[in-house]
Short mmCIF file of C-alpha atoms in Angstrom, two decimals:
data_model
loop_
_atom_site.label_atom_id
_atom_site.label_comp_id
_atom_site.label_asym_id
_atom_site.label_seq_id
_atom_site.Cartn_x
_atom_site.Cartn_y
_atom_site.Cartn_z
CA MET A 112 166.63 -8.95 66.66
CA ASP A 113 163.40 -9.83 68.36
CA GLN A 114 160.53 -7.57 67.80
CA PHE A 115 158.53 -5.98 70.67
CA ASP A 116 155.33 -4.06 70.96
CA ILE A 117 155.38 -0.30 71.63
CA TYR A 118 152.58 1.13 73.82
CA VAL A 119 151.57 4.67 74.69
CA ASN A 120 149.41 5.65 77.67
CA VAL A 121 146.56 7.86 76.51
CA GLU A 122 145.33 10.30 79.22
CA GLY A 123 141.61 10.23 79.78
CA PRO A 124 139.28 13.24 80.08
CA SER A 125 139.75 13.37 83.83
CA GLY A 126 143.52 13.57 83.54
CA ASN A 127 144.10 9.91 84.65
CA PRO A 128 145.93 7.37 82.54
CA GLY A 129 143.66 5.63 80.11
CA LYS A 130 144.06 2.55 77.99
CA ARG A 131 147.37 1.70 76.55
CA LYS A 132 147.54 2.09 72.86
CA THR A 133 149.71 -0.17 70.71
CA LEU A 134 151.81 1.71 68.26
CA GLY A 135 153.07 -1.33 66.46
CA LYS A 136 155.82 -3.88 66.34
CA CYS A 137 159.37 -2.91 66.63
CA SER A 138 162.53 -5.00 66.21
CA GLN A 139 165.28 -4.93 68.69
CA ASN A 140 167.44 -3.26 66.11
CA VAL A 141 166.12 0.20 66.44
CA ASN A 142 168.65 1.61 64.08
CA ALA A 143 167.76 -0.98 61.44
CA ASP A 144 164.16 -0.24 61.72
CA GLU A 145 164.63 3.56 62.16
CA ASP A 146 162.65 4.23 59.08
CA LYS A 147 159.79 2.20 60.40
CA ILE A 148 159.91 4.08 63.68
CA HIS A 149 159.84 7.39 61.85
CA ILE A 150 156.95 6.03 59.88
CA LEU A 151 155.11 5.02 63.03
CA GLU A 152 155.76 8.26 64.99
CA PRO A 153 153.04 10.31 63.31
CA LYS A 154 150.52 7.79 64.51
CA ARG A 155 151.17 8.87 68.16
CA HIS A 156 149.26 12.22 67.66
CA GLU A 157 151.11 14.06 70.45
CA PRO A 158 149.87 17.57 69.50
CA ALA A 159 146.26 16.38 69.61
CA LEU A 160 146.83 14.87 73.00
CA SER A 161 148.32 18.18 74.30
CA ALA A 162 145.41 20.19 72.91
CA ALA A 163 142.96 17.83 74.53
CA VAL A 164 144.76 18.17 77.84
CA ASP A 165 144.76 22.01 77.57
CA SER A 166 141.06 22.04 76.65
CA THR A 167 140.28 19.81 79.61
CA ARG A 168 142.24 22.11 81.93
CA VAL A 169 140.44 25.19 80.57
CA LYS A 170 137.11 23.52 81.10
CA LYS A 171 138.08 22.58 84.65
CA SER A 172 139.22 26.16 85.32
CA SER A 173 135.98 27.55 83.87
CA LEU A 174 133.98 25.18 86.01
CA ARG A 175 135.91 26.17 89.09
CA ALA A 176 135.44 29.88 88.28
CA ALA A 177 131.73 29.35 87.65
CA ALA A 178 131.49 27.46 90.91
CA VAL A 179 133.28 30.28 92.77
CA ILE A 180 131.04 32.97 91.16
CA LEU A 181 127.95 30.90 91.91
CA GLY A 182 129.09 30.57 95.49
CA LEU A 183 129.66 34.31 95.78
CA LEU A 184 126.24 35.02 94.31
CA CYS A 185 124.67 32.61 96.76
CA LEU A 186 126.57 34.30 99.57
CA LEU A 187 125.47 37.74 98.43
CA LEU A 188 121.89 36.53 98.07
CA LEU A 189 122.00 34.99 101.51
CA THR A 190 123.52 38.16 102.95
CA GLY A 191 120.85 40.25 101.24
CA LEU A 192 118.11 38.00 102.57
CA ILE A 193 119.55 38.35 106.04
CA THR A 194 120.13 42.14 105.93
CA LEU A 195 116.95 43.05 104.05
CA PRO A 196 114.62 42.49 107.02
CA VAL A 197 117.03 44.46 109.17
CA MET A 198 117.07 47.32 106.68
CA LEU A 199 113.31 47.20 106.33
CA THR A 200 112.97 47.24 110.08
CA LYS A 201 115.29 50.24 110.38
CA SER A 202 113.48 52.01 107.54
CA ASN A 203 110.14 51.39 109.22
CA GLU A 204 111.52 52.66 112.50
CA MET A 205 112.87 55.83 110.83
CA HIS A 206 109.55 56.31 109.04
CA GLU A 207 107.67 55.89 112.30
CA MET A 208 110.03 58.36 113.99
CA LYS A 209 109.37 60.88 111.22
CA ILE A 210 105.63 60.36 111.62
CA VAL A 211 105.95 60.88 115.36
CA ARG A 212 107.97 64.07 114.86
CA LEU A 213 105.50 65.36 112.26
CA GLN A 214 102.61 64.55 114.55
CA ALA A 215 104.32 66.35 117.41
CA GLY A 216 104.96 69.38 115.19
CA TYR A 217 101.34 69.36 114.02
CA ASN A 218 100.14 69.16 117.61
CA ASN A 219 102.37 72.12 118.54
CA LEU A 220 101.06 74.14 115.61
CA THR A 221 97.49 73.26 116.50
CA GLU A 222 98.06 74.32 120.09
CA GLU A 223 99.70 77.56 119.00
CA ARG A 224 96.87 78.25 116.56
CA ASN A 225 94.32 77.67 119.31
CA GLN A 226 96.22 80.05 121.59
CA LEU A 227 96.33 82.70 118.86
CA GLN A 228 92.63 82.23 118.15
CA THR A 229 91.87 82.63 121.84
CA ARG A 230 94.00 85.77 121.98
CA TYR A 231 92.34 87.13 118.84
CA ASN A 232 88.88 86.52 120.30
CA GLN A 233 89.96 88.26 123.48
CA LEU A 234 91.24 91.23 121.47
CA LEU A 235 87.89 91.42 119.67
CA GLU A 236 86.11 91.49 123.00
CA ASP A 237 88.53 94.10 124.31
CA ARG A 238 88.02 96.17 121.16
CA LYS A 239 84.26 95.99 121.55
CA THR A 240 84.66 97.13 125.11
CA LEU A 241 87.03 99.91 124.09
CA ASP A 242 84.77 100.90 121.21
CA SER A 243 81.84 101.01 123.58
CA GLU A 244 83.82 103.09 126.04
CA ALA A 245 85.13 105.35 123.26
CA ARG A 246 81.65 105.75 121.81
CA PHE A 247 80.24 106.49 125.24
CA LYS A 248 83.02 108.99 125.86
CA ALA A 249 82.42 110.66 122.47
CA LEU A 250 78.70 110.86 123.08
CA THR A 251 79.34 112.28 126.53
CA GLU A 252 81.69 114.92 125.14
CA GLU A 253 79.23 115.78 122.38
CA ARG A 254 76.45 116.06 124.91
CA ASP A 255 78.54 118.36 127.12
CA GLU A 256 79.49 120.48 124.11
CA LEU A 257 75.87 120.83 123.06
CA LYS A 258 74.92 121.75 126.59
CA THR A 259 77.62 124.45 126.59
CA LYS A 260 76.47 125.80 123.22
CA LEU A 261 72.88 125.74 124.32
CA ALA A 262 73.86 127.68 127.42
CA ASP A 263 75.74 130.18 125.19
CA ILE A 264 72.73 130.59 122.92
CA THR A 265 70.51 131.17 125.93
CA ASN A 266 73.00 133.61 127.40
CA TYR A 267 73.46 135.62 124.17
CA SER A 268 69.74 135.56 123.46
CA GLN A 269 69.05 137.10 126.84
CA LYS A 270 71.44 139.92 125.87
CA GLY A 271 69.62 140.69 122.63
CA TRP A 272 71.57 138.48 120.20
CA MET A 273 69.79 136.60 117.40
CA TYR A 274 70.40 132.93 116.60
CA PHE A 275 70.68 131.87 112.96
CA SER A 276 72.22 128.79 111.33
CA GLY A 277 74.68 127.90 114.12
CA SER A 278 75.68 131.46 115.01
CA VAL A 279 74.40 134.28 117.15
CA TYR A 280 74.33 137.85 115.84
CA TYR A 281 74.22 141.22 117.51
CA ILE A 282 72.76 144.18 115.60
CA SER A 283 73.80 147.45 117.15
CA SER A 284 71.43 150.23 118.05
CA THR A 285 74.15 152.90 117.90
CA THR A 286 76.74 153.87 115.29
CA LYS A 287 80.53 153.60 115.39
CA THR A 288 83.49 153.59 113.01
CA TRP A 289 84.44 150.26 111.46
CA GLN A 290 87.33 149.65 113.89
CA ARG A 291 85.31 150.74 116.98
CA SER A 292 82.51 148.45 115.85
CA ARG A 293 84.91 145.56 115.57
CA ASP A 294 86.38 146.27 119.01
CA TYR A 295 82.89 146.06 120.49
CA CYS A 296 82.41 142.59 118.93
CA LEU A 297 85.82 141.34 120.06
CA GLN A 298 85.17 142.38 123.64
CA ARG A 299 82.16 140.04 123.63
CA GLY A 300 83.94 137.02 122.17
CA ALA A 301 82.71 137.66 118.64
CA ASP A 302 83.79 139.61 115.54
CA LEU A 303 82.21 141.58 112.71
CA MET A 304 80.02 139.36 110.55
CA ILE A 305 81.59 137.11 107.90
CA ILE A 306 79.22 136.27 105.04
CA ASN A 307 80.20 132.95 103.52
CA SER A 308 76.85 131.62 102.29
CA GLU A 309 73.84 132.82 100.34
CA GLU A 310 71.68 132.12 103.40
CA GLU A 311 73.70 134.59 105.50
CA GLN A 312 73.49 137.19 102.73
CA SER A 313 69.71 136.81 102.69
CA PHE A 314 69.71 137.10 106.48
CA THR A 315 71.39 140.54 106.35
CA ARG A 316 68.73 141.86 103.94
CA GLN A 317 66.13 141.42 106.68
CA LEU A 318 67.88 143.83 109.08
CA LYS A 319 67.00 147.06 107.21
CA ASN A 320 69.98 149.10 108.50
CA ASN A 321 73.26 150.01 106.84
CA LEU A 322 75.66 147.78 108.74
CA TRP A 323 79.41 147.32 108.92
CA ILE A 324 80.51 143.74 108.13
CA GLY A 325 83.93 142.20 108.64
CA LEU A 326 85.39 142.80 105.14
CA THR A 327 88.28 145.21 104.42
CA ASP A 328 91.28 145.89 102.13
CA THR A 329 93.22 148.06 104.60
CA GLU A 330 96.33 145.83 104.39
CA THR A 331 96.58 145.85 100.58
CA ASP A 332 94.39 148.09 98.48
CA GLY A 333 92.16 146.03 96.23
CA THR A 334 92.80 142.78 98.12
CA TRP A 335 89.68 142.13 100.18
CA LYS A 336 89.89 139.89 103.22
CA TRP A 337 87.57 138.87 106.02
CA VAL A 338 88.47 139.64 109.61
CA ASP A 339 89.58 136.00 110.18
CA GLY A 340 92.21 136.42 107.43
CA THR A 341 90.47 134.38 104.72
CA PRO A 342 90.36 135.94 101.23
CA LEU A 343 87.10 137.00 99.65
CA ASP A 344 85.62 134.17 97.60
CA THR A 345 81.97 134.93 96.88
CA SER A 346 80.89 138.56 96.81
CA TYR A 347 77.63 140.51 96.58
CA TRP A 348 78.81 143.94 95.40
CA MET A 349 76.38 146.61 94.21
CA ASP A 350 76.76 147.64 90.60
CA GLY A 351 80.02 149.57 90.12
CA GLU A 352 81.41 148.65 93.54
CA PRO A 353 84.01 148.74 94.96
CA ASN A 354 85.12 152.00 93.43
CA ASN A 355 86.82 154.37 95.99
CA TYR A 356 84.18 156.98 95.20
CA LYS A 357 85.64 160.51 94.65
CA GLN A 358 89.15 159.22 95.36
CA LYS A 359 88.28 158.52 98.94
CA GLU A 360 89.92 155.64 100.77
CA GLU A 361 86.92 153.33 100.91
CA ASP A 362 88.57 150.36 102.57
CA CYS A 363 85.68 148.94 104.66
CA VAL A 364 82.42 147.31 103.58
CA GLU A 365 78.81 147.92 104.57
CA VAL A 366 75.58 146.22 103.54
CA ARG A 367 72.79 148.56 102.34
CA LEU A 368 69.81 148.73 99.96
CA HIS A 369 68.31 145.63 101.51
CA ALA A 370 65.79 145.18 98.74
CA GLU A 371 68.62 144.27 96.39
CA GLU A 372 70.27 140.87 96.39
CA ASN A 373 73.69 142.46 95.77
CA ASN A 374 74.02 145.19 98.36
CA TRP A 375 77.67 145.55 99.35
CA ASN A 376 79.30 148.95 99.22
CA ASP A 377 82.83 150.09 100.07
CA SER A 378 82.95 153.11 102.36
CA PRO A 379 85.52 155.10 104.32
CA CYS A 380 86.37 153.17 107.52
CA ASN A 381 85.97 156.33 109.69
CA LEU A 382 82.34 156.63 108.70
CA LYS A 383 79.99 155.94 111.64
CA LEU A 384 77.45 153.23 110.90
CA PHE A 385 75.55 150.51 112.67
CA TRP A 386 77.30 147.15 112.77
CA ILE A 387 76.60 143.44 113.12
CA CYS A 388 78.63 141.04 115.27
CA GLU A 389 78.77 137.27 114.75
CA LYS A 390 79.77 134.46 117.11
CA LYS A 391 79.77 130.90 115.75
CA LEU A 392 78.44 128.36 118.21
CA LEU A 393 77.75 125.26 116.11
CA VAL A 394 80.38 124.20 113.58
#
């Protein structure tokens, strides 16, 4: 049988048919030369060709994917470049709006502060005016009170009363019981003398008479109180007094022995003595 050449098309890298490759001579009697064919078959390298084709396809797919990703990135970048100025513009506008609002709020606060300051200044002026009026009123009242007290001092002095340390005193020229003496003082807007200072005690020592003063324990024996209800605090008792001498009810107090600093003595209230009234004018 005549022999013939066997060719195989080898696919190129781009997937197109490449050069034809000669596998060898073959006789027309394929069966006779079967061994030779089997011997020649390994030279075709079909698995290598398939692997090359698969590798080429993978590379093409990778390139397409890379191209698609690159295109998407370019699109995103282009979109970002387009939207970024818009976003920046909007951000600037929002920032400017915030600045405007803050400025408006600051202006409102400034205006309110100025109004409050004006009101505060007005209140200070009003207070000064009120203080001046109040001070003037207080001085006027004090002046009127002093005028009244001065008139009282003049009036009591004309009636024989003595002025001493803010009070006027009346020293009787007749004698009465303690209660009758007190009634006389009360009828004239005064009361029996209350001695609440060393100066007043010294004042009584100048009067030279035994005088009823406004101290008694008639409510509770042994509990001495002044006629205004205040308890006895500082006393100027004579030695051994008070003592209810000879079991007598000595419930009222007189001042005597004027040469002595301590000159108080308890005596029976029905005893008739001189007395001293006191009316406070200046407190």
